Amino acid sequence: MEEEKKATEAEKQNVVDDPFEQLRQLTKGTLKLMKPIRARSEDVKELHYDFCALTGEEMMNALDSDTIGNMFAISNKQALALFAATAGNCTDLVDDKDILKRISGPDSVKAIQLAKLFYAASSRAGNNNILQVISKG
């Protein structure tokens, strides 16, 4: 009875409770830029991203861009580096350095938000995997 009530409330709010579904929704997409990035004499008006396409090394390089004492959250600098890494891999004409140097303030706010949401969703999904393994043992 209690679970049905929670499910109904979540549906009303359009909230996704499943950590794997949250992660799937946040993994891949396109950020339409308010201010295009100029690269190779062309305007790049949108950045494509796929966080799951990053290698472990690319992810660690982005996370090593800033030192932060909290292992459960990432800094804004780390988040922007993480977004730049994936968008640089997925978008023609630009690389991560172009994005970091040329992305506008308002666009960087959204890029940071996307990376932080992905990072948090990855952690929740990973925790769910760990709990399932422990409970099966």
mmCIF file with all atom_site columns, N, CA, C and O in Angstrom, residues 11-43:
data_model
loop_
_atom_site.group_PDB
_atom_site.id
_atom_site.type_symbol
_atom_site.label_atom_id
_atom_site.label_alt_id
_atom_site.label_comp_id
_atom_site.label_asym_id
_atom_site.label_entity_id
_atom_site.label_seq_id
_atom_site.pdbx_PDB_ins_code
_atom_site.Cartn_x
_atom_site.Cartn_y
_atom_site.Cartn_z
_atom_site.occupancy
_atom_site.B_iso_or_equiv
_atom_site.pdbx_formal_charge
_atom_site.auth_seq_id
_atom_site.auth_comp_id
_atom_site.auth_asym_id
_atom_site.auth_atom_id
_atom_site.pdbx_PDB_model_num
ATOM 1   N N  . GLU A 1 11 ? 4.738  9.591  -10.023 1.00 0.00 ? 11 GLU A N  1
ATOM 2   C CA . GLU A 1 11 ? 4.158  9.770  -11.356 1.00 0.00 ? 11 GLU A CA 1
ATOM 3   C C  . GLU A 1 11 ? 3.543  11.147 -11.505 1.00 0.00 ? 11 GLU A C  1
ATOM 4   O O  . GLU A 1 11 ? 3.655  11.775 -12.558 1.00 0.00 ? 11 GLU A O  1
ATOM 5   N N  . LYS A 1 12 ? 2.881  11.632 -10.462 1.00 0.00 ? 12 LYS A N  1
ATOM 6   C CA . LYS A 1 12 ? 2.272  12.962 -10.501 1.00 0.00 ? 12 LYS A CA 1
ATOM 7   C C  . LYS A 1 12 ? 3.323  14.039 -10.712 1.00 0.00 ? 12 LYS A C  1
ATOM 8   O O  . LYS A 1 12 ? 3.092  15.025 -11.383 1.00 0.00 ? 12 LYS A O  1
ATOM 9   N N  . GLN A 1 13 ? 4.476  13.852 -10.116 1.00 0.00 ? 13 GLN A N  1
ATOM 10  C CA . GLN A 1 13 ? 5.540  14.845 -10.208 1.00 0.00 ? 13 GLN A CA 1
ATOM 11  C C  . GLN A 1 13 ? 6.471  14.583 -11.383 1.00 0.00 ? 13 GLN A C  1
ATOM 12  O O  . GLN A 1 13 ? 7.418  15.311 -11.596 1.00 0.00 ? 13 GLN A O  1
ATOM 13  N N  . ASN A 1 14 ? 6.222  13.529 -12.138 1.00 0.00 ? 14 ASN A N  1
ATOM 14  C CA . ASN A 1 14 ? 7.072  13.152 -13.269 1.00 0.00 ? 14 ASN A CA 1
ATOM 15  C C  . ASN A 1 14 ? 8.502  12.873 -12.814 1.00 0.00 ? 14 ASN A C  1
ATOM 16  O O  . ASN A 1 14 ? 9.459  13.207 -13.497 1.00 0.00 ? 14 ASN A O  1
ATOM 17  N N  . VAL A 1 15 ? 8.650  12.275 -11.663 1.00 0.00 ? 15 VAL A N  1
ATOM 18  C CA . VAL A 1 15 ? 9.945  11.983 -11.083 1.00 0.00 ? 15 VAL A CA 1
ATOM 19  C C  . VAL A 1 15 ? 10.330 10.547 -11.421 1.00 0.00 ? 15 VAL A C  1
ATOM 20  O O  . VAL A 1 15 ? 9.516  9.636  -11.296 1.00 0.00 ? 15 VAL A O  1
ATOM 21  N N  . VAL A 1 16 ? 11.575 10.377 -11.834 1.00 0.00 ? 16 VAL A N  1
ATOM 22  C CA . VAL A 1 16 ? 12.092 9.045  -12.125 1.00 0.00 ? 16 VAL A CA 1
ATOM 23  C C  . VAL A 1 16 ? 12.861 8.578  -10.900 1.00 0.00 ? 16 VAL A C  1
ATOM 24  O O  . VAL A 1 16 ? 13.840 9.200  -10.500 1.00 0.00 ? 16 VAL A O  1
ATOM 25  N N  . ASP A 1 17 ? 12.397 7.499  -10.267 1.00 0.00 ? 17 ASP A N  1
ATOM 26  C CA . ASP A 1 17 ? 13.025 6.984  -9.054  1.00 0.00 ? 17 ASP A CA 1
ATOM 27  C C  . ASP A 1 17 ? 14.149 5.988  -9.335  1.00 0.00 ? 17 ASP A C  1
ATOM 28  O O  . ASP A 1 17 ? 15.061 5.841  -8.546  1.00 0.00 ? 17 ASP A O  1
ATOM 29  N N  . ASP A 1 18 ? 14.071 5.290  -10.444 1.00 0.00 ? 18 ASP A N  1
ATOM 30  C CA . ASP A 1 18 ? 15.061 4.266  -10.768 1.00 0.00 ? 18 ASP A CA 1
ATOM 31  C C  . ASP A 1 18 ? 16.388 4.915  -11.136 1.00 0.00 ? 18 ASP A C  1
ATOM 32  O O  . ASP A 1 18 ? 16.463 5.687  -12.095 1.00 0.00 ? 18 ASP A O  1
ATOM 33  N N  . PRO A 1 19 ? 17.464 4.630  -10.394 1.00 0.00 ? 19 PRO A N  1
ATOM 34  C CA . PRO A 1 19 ? 18.749 5.275  -10.675 1.00 0.00 ? 19 PRO A CA 1
ATOM 35  C C  . PRO A 1 19 ? 19.312 4.957  -12.054 1.00 0.00 ? 19 PRO A C  1
ATOM 36  O O  . PRO A 1 19 ? 19.970 5.796  -12.665 1.00 0.00 ? 19 PRO A O  1
ATOM 37  N N  . PHE A 1 20 ? 19.033 3.770  -12.568 1.00 0.00 ? 20 PHE A N  1
ATOM 38  C CA . PHE A 1 20 ? 19.527 3.425  -13.902 1.00 0.00 ? 20 PHE A CA 1
ATOM 39  C C  . PHE A 1 20 ? 18.798 4.221  -14.983 1.00 0.00 ? 20 PHE A C  1
ATOM 40  O O  . PHE A 1 20 ? 19.388 4.633  -15.967 1.00 0.00 ? 20 PHE A O  1
ATOM 41  N N  . GLU A 1 21 ? 17.501 4.442  -14.792 1.00 0.00 ? 21 GLU A N  1
ATOM 42  C CA . GLU A 1 21 ? 16.733 5.237  -15.746 1.00 0.00 ? 21 GLU A CA 1
ATOM 43  C C  . GLU A 1 21 ? 17.173 6.700  -15.685 1.00 0.00 ? 21 GLU A C  1
ATOM 44  O O  . GLU A 1 21 ? 17.295 7.358  -16.717 1.00 0.00 ? 21 GLU A O  1
ATOM 45  N N  . GLN A 1 22 ? 17.429 7.211  -14.487 1.00 0.00 ? 22 GLN A N  1
ATOM 46  C CA . GLN A 1 22 ? 17.941 8.576  -14.357 1.00 0.00 ? 22 GLN A CA 1
ATOM 47  C C  . GLN A 1 22 ? 19.261 8.713  -15.105 1.00 0.00 ? 22 GLN A C  1
ATOM 48  O O  . GLN A 1 22 ? 19.462 9.673  -15.847 1.00 0.00 ? 22 GLN A O  1
ATOM 49  N N  . LEU A 1 23 ? 20.142 7.760  -14.919 1.00 0.00 ? 23 LEU A N  1
ATOM 50  C CA . LEU A 1 23 ? 21.438 7.789  -15.582 1.00 0.00 ? 23 LEU A CA 1
ATOM 51  C C  . LEU A 1 23 ? 21.273 7.721  -17.095 1.00 0.00 ? 23 LEU A C  1
ATOM 52  O O  . LEU A 1 23 ? 21.900 8.484  -17.828 1.00 0.00 ? 23 LEU A O  1
ATOM 53  N N  . ARG A 1 24 ? 20.404 6.840  -17.561 1.00 0.00 ? 24 ARG A N  1
ATOM 54  C CA . ARG A 1 24 ? 20.177 6.711  -19.004 1.00 0.00 ? 24 ARG A CA 1
ATOM 55  C C  . ARG A 1 24 ? 19.706 8.033  -19.605 1.00 0.00 ? 24 ARG A C  1
ATOM 56  O O  . ARG A 1 24 ? 20.153 8.439  -20.672 1.00 0.00 ? 24 ARG A O  1
ATOM 57  N N  . GLN A 1 25 ? 18.830 8.725  -18.909 1.00 0.00 ? 25 GLN A N  1
ATOM 58  C CA . GLN A 1 25 ? 18.297 9.990  -19.416 1.00 0.00 ? 25 GLN A CA 1
ATOM 59  C C  . GLN A 1 25 ? 19.347 11.104 -19.423 1.00 0.00 ? 25 GLN A C  1
ATOM 60  O O  . GLN A 1 25 ? 19.255 12.022 -20.229 1.00 0.00 ? 25 GLN A O  1
ATOM 61  N N  . LEU A 1 26 ? 20.324 11.028 -18.548 1.00 0.00 ? 26 LEU A N  1
ATOM 62  C CA . LEU A 1 26 ? 21.315 12.093 -18.418 1.00 0.00 ? 26 LEU A CA 1
ATOM 63  C C  . LEU A 1 26 ? 22.598 11.847 -19.211 1.00 0.00 ? 26 LEU A C  1
ATOM 64  O O  . LEU A 1 26 ? 23.433 12.724 -19.321 1.00 0.00 ? 26 LEU A O  1
ATOM 65  N N  . THR A 1 27 ? 22.752 10.668 -19.742 1.00 0.00 ? 27 THR A N  1
ATOM 66  C CA . THR A 1 27 ? 24.005 10.261 -20.366 1.00 0.00 ? 27 THR A CA 1
ATOM 67  C C  . THR A 1 27 ? 24.331 10.986 -21.662 1.00 0.00 ? 27 THR A C  1
ATOM 68  O O  . THR A 1 27 ? 25.450 11.395 -21.890 1.00 0.00 ? 27 THR A O  1
ATOM 69  N N  . LYS A 1 28 ? 23.340 11.176 -22.502 1.00 0.00 ? 28 LYS A N  1
ATOM 70  C CA . LYS A 1 28 ? 23.587 11.595 -23.873 1.00 0.00 ? 28 LYS A CA 1
ATOM 71  C C  . LYS A 1 28 ? 22.595 12.673 -24.281 1.00 0.00 ? 28 LYS A C  1
ATOM 72  O O  . LYS A 1 28 ? 21.431 12.620 -23.904 1.00 0.00 ? 28 LYS A O  1
ATOM 73  N N  . GLY A 1 29 ? 23.071 13.651 -25.064 1.00 0.00 ? 29 GLY A N  1
ATOM 74  C CA . GLY A 1 29 ? 22.154 14.685 -25.545 1.00 0.00 ? 29 GLY A CA 1
ATOM 75  C C  . GLY A 1 29 ? 22.873 15.780 -26.291 1.00 0.00 ? 29 GLY A C  1
ATOM 76  O O  . GLY A 1 29 ? 24.020 15.624 -26.731 1.00 0.00 ? 29 GLY A O  1
ATOM 77  N N  . THR A 1 30 ? 22.203 16.909 -26.414 1.00 0.00 ? 30 THR A N  1
ATOM 78  C CA . THR A 1 30 ? 22.737 18.072 -27.124 1.00 0.00 ? 30 THR A CA 1
ATOM 79  C C  . THR A 1 30 ? 22.433 19.315 -26.309 1.00 0.00 ? 30 THR A C  1
ATOM 80  O O  . THR A 1 30 ? 21.298 19.502 -25.864 1.00 0.00 ? 30 THR A O  1
ATOM 81  N N  . LEU A 1 31 ? 23.440 20.149 -26.120 1.00 0.00 ? 31 LEU A N  1
ATOM 82  C CA . LEU A 1 31 ? 23.270 21.442 -25.465 1.00 0.00 ? 31 LEU A CA 1
ATOM 83  C C  . LEU A 1 31 ? 23.270 22.505 -26.551 1.00 0.00 ? 31 LEU A C  1
ATOM 84  O O  . LEU A 1 31 ? 24.286 22.707 -27.227 1.00 0.00 ? 31 LEU A O  1
ATOM 85  N N  . LYS A 1 32 ? 22.125 23.144 -26.745 1.00 0.00 ? 32 LYS A N  1
ATOM 86  C CA . LYS A 1 32 ? 22.043 24.251 -27.706 1.00 0.00 ? 32 LYS A CA 1
ATOM 87  C C  . LYS A 1 32 ? 22.604 25.484 -27.024 1.00 0.00 ? 32 LYS A C  1
ATOM 88  O O  . LYS A 1 32 ? 22.158 25.857 -25.944 1.00 0.00 ? 32 LYS A O  1
ATOM 89  N N  . LEU A 1 33 ? 23.603 26.091 -27.662 1.00 0.00 ? 33 LEU A N  1
ATOM 90  C CA . LEU A 1 33 ? 24.309 27.206 -27.051 1.00 0.00 ? 33 LEU A CA 1
ATOM 91  C C  . LEU A 1 33 ? 23.573 28.530 -27.248 1.00 0.00 ? 33 LEU A C  1
ATOM 92  O O  . LEU A 1 33 ? 23.072 28.817 -28.329 1.00 0.00 ? 33 LEU A O  1
ATOM 93  N N  . MET A 1 34 ? 23.548 29.321 -26.192 1.00 0.00 ? 34 MET A N  1
ATOM 94  C CA . MET A 1 34 ? 22.988 30.669 -26.290 1.00 0.00 ? 34 MET A CA 1
ATOM 95  C C  . MET A 1 34 ? 23.922 31.553 -27.112 1.00 0.00 ? 34 MET A C  1
ATOM 96  O O  . MET A 1 34 ? 23.481 32.413 -27.854 1.00 0.00 ? 34 MET A O  1
ATOM 97  N N  . LYS A 1 35 ? 25.229 31.307 -26.938 1.00 0.00 ? 35 LYS A N  1
ATOM 98  C CA . LYS A 1 35 ? 26.248 32.051 -27.679 1.00 0.00 ? 35 LYS A CA 1
ATOM 99  C C  . LYS A 1 35 ? 27.147 31.028 -28.375 1.00 0.00 ? 35 LYS A C  1
ATOM 100 O O  . LYS A 1 35 ? 27.857 30.271 -27.713 1.00 0.00 ? 35 LYS A O  1
ATOM 101 N N  . PRO A 1 36 ? 27.135 30.989 -29.703 1.00 0.00 ? 36 PRO A N  1
ATOM 102 C CA . PRO A 1 36 ? 27.954 30.004 -30.423 1.00 0.00 ? 36 PRO A CA 1
ATOM 103 C C  . PRO A 1 36 ? 29.442 30.136 -30.100 1.00 0.00 ? 36 PRO A C  1
ATOM 104 O O  . PRO A 1 36 ? 29.929 31.209 -29.760 1.00 0.00 ? 36 PRO A O  1
ATOM 105 N N  . ILE A 1 37 ? 30.128 29.030 -30.239 1.00 0.00 ? 37 ILE A N  1
ATOM 106 C CA . ILE A 1 37 ? 31.584 28.996 -30.099 1.00 0.00 ? 37 ILE A CA 1
ATOM 107 C C  . ILE A 1 37 ? 32.167 29.084 -31.502 1.00 0.00 ? 37 ILE A C  1
ATOM 108 O O  . ILE A 1 37 ? 31.784 28.323 -32.394 1.00 0.00 ? 37 ILE A O  1
ATOM 109 N N  . ARG A 1 38 ? 33.078 29.995 -31.715 1.00 0.00 ? 38 ARG A N  1
ATOM 110 C CA . ARG A 1 38 ? 33.725 30.161 -33.018 1.00 0.00 ? 38 ARG A CA 1
ATOM 111 C C  . ARG A 1 38 ? 34.912 29.206 -33.102 1.00 0.00 ? 38 ARG A C  1
ATOM 112 O O  . ARG A 1 38 ? 35.807 29.234 -32.263 1.00 0.00 ? 38 ARG A O  1
ATOM 113 N N  . ALA A 1 39 ? 34.902 28.340 -34.095 1.00 0.00 ? 39 ALA A N  1
ATOM 114 C CA . ALA A 1 39 ? 35.987 27.376 -34.283 1.00 0.00 ? 39 ALA A CA 1
ATOM 115 C C  . ALA A 1 39 ? 36.184 27.132 -35.773 1.00 0.00 ? 39 ALA A C  1
ATOM 116 O O  . ALA A 1 39 ? 35.219 26.883 -36.499 1.00 0.00 ? 39 ALA A O  1
ATOM 117 N N  . ARG A 1 40 ? 37.418 27.222 -36.211 1.00 0.00 ? 40 ARG A N  1
ATOM 118 C CA . ARG A 1 40 ? 37.767 26.988 -37.622 1.00 0.00 ? 40 ARG A CA 1
ATOM 119 C C  . ARG A 1 40 ? 36.886 27.806 -38.567 1.00 0.00 ? 40 ARG A C  1
ATOM 120 O O  . ARG A 1 40 ? 36.351 27.295 -39.540 1.00 0.00 ? 40 ARG A O  1
ATOM 121 N N  . SER A 1 41 ? 36.711 29.063 -38.218 1.00 0.00 ? 41 SER A N  1
ATOM 122 C CA . SER A 1 41 ? 35.929 30.023 -39.009 1.00 0.00 ? 41 SER A CA 1
ATOM 123 C C  . SER A 1 41 ? 34.451 29.656 -39.145 1.00 0.00 ? 41 SER A C  1
ATOM 124 O O  . SER A 1 41 ? 33.782 30.089 -40.066 1.00 0.00 ? 41 SER A O  1
ATOM 125 N N  . GLU A 1 42 ? 33.963 28.848 -38.235 1.00 0.00 ? 42 GLU A N  1
ATOM 126 C CA . GLU A 1 42 ? 32.555 28.469 -38.237 1.00 0.00 ? 42 GLU A CA 1
ATOM 127 C C  . GLU A 1 42 ? 31.978 28.645 -36.836 1.00 0.00 ? 42 GLU A C  1
ATOM 128 O O  . GLU A 1 42 ? 32.694 28.541 -35.847 1.00 0.00 ? 42 GLU A O  1
ATOM 129 N N  . ASP A 1 43 ? 30.679 28.902 -36.777 1.00 0.00 ? 43 ASP A N  1
ATOM 130 C CA . ASP A 1 43 ? 29.988 28.980 -35.497 1.00 0.00 ? 43 ASP A CA 1
ATOM 131 C C  . ASP A 1 43 ? 29.459 27.600 -35.115 1.00 0.00 ? 43 ASP A C  1
ATOM 132 O O  . ASP A 1 43 ? 28.716 26.984 -35.873 1.00 0.00 ? 43 ASP A O  1
#
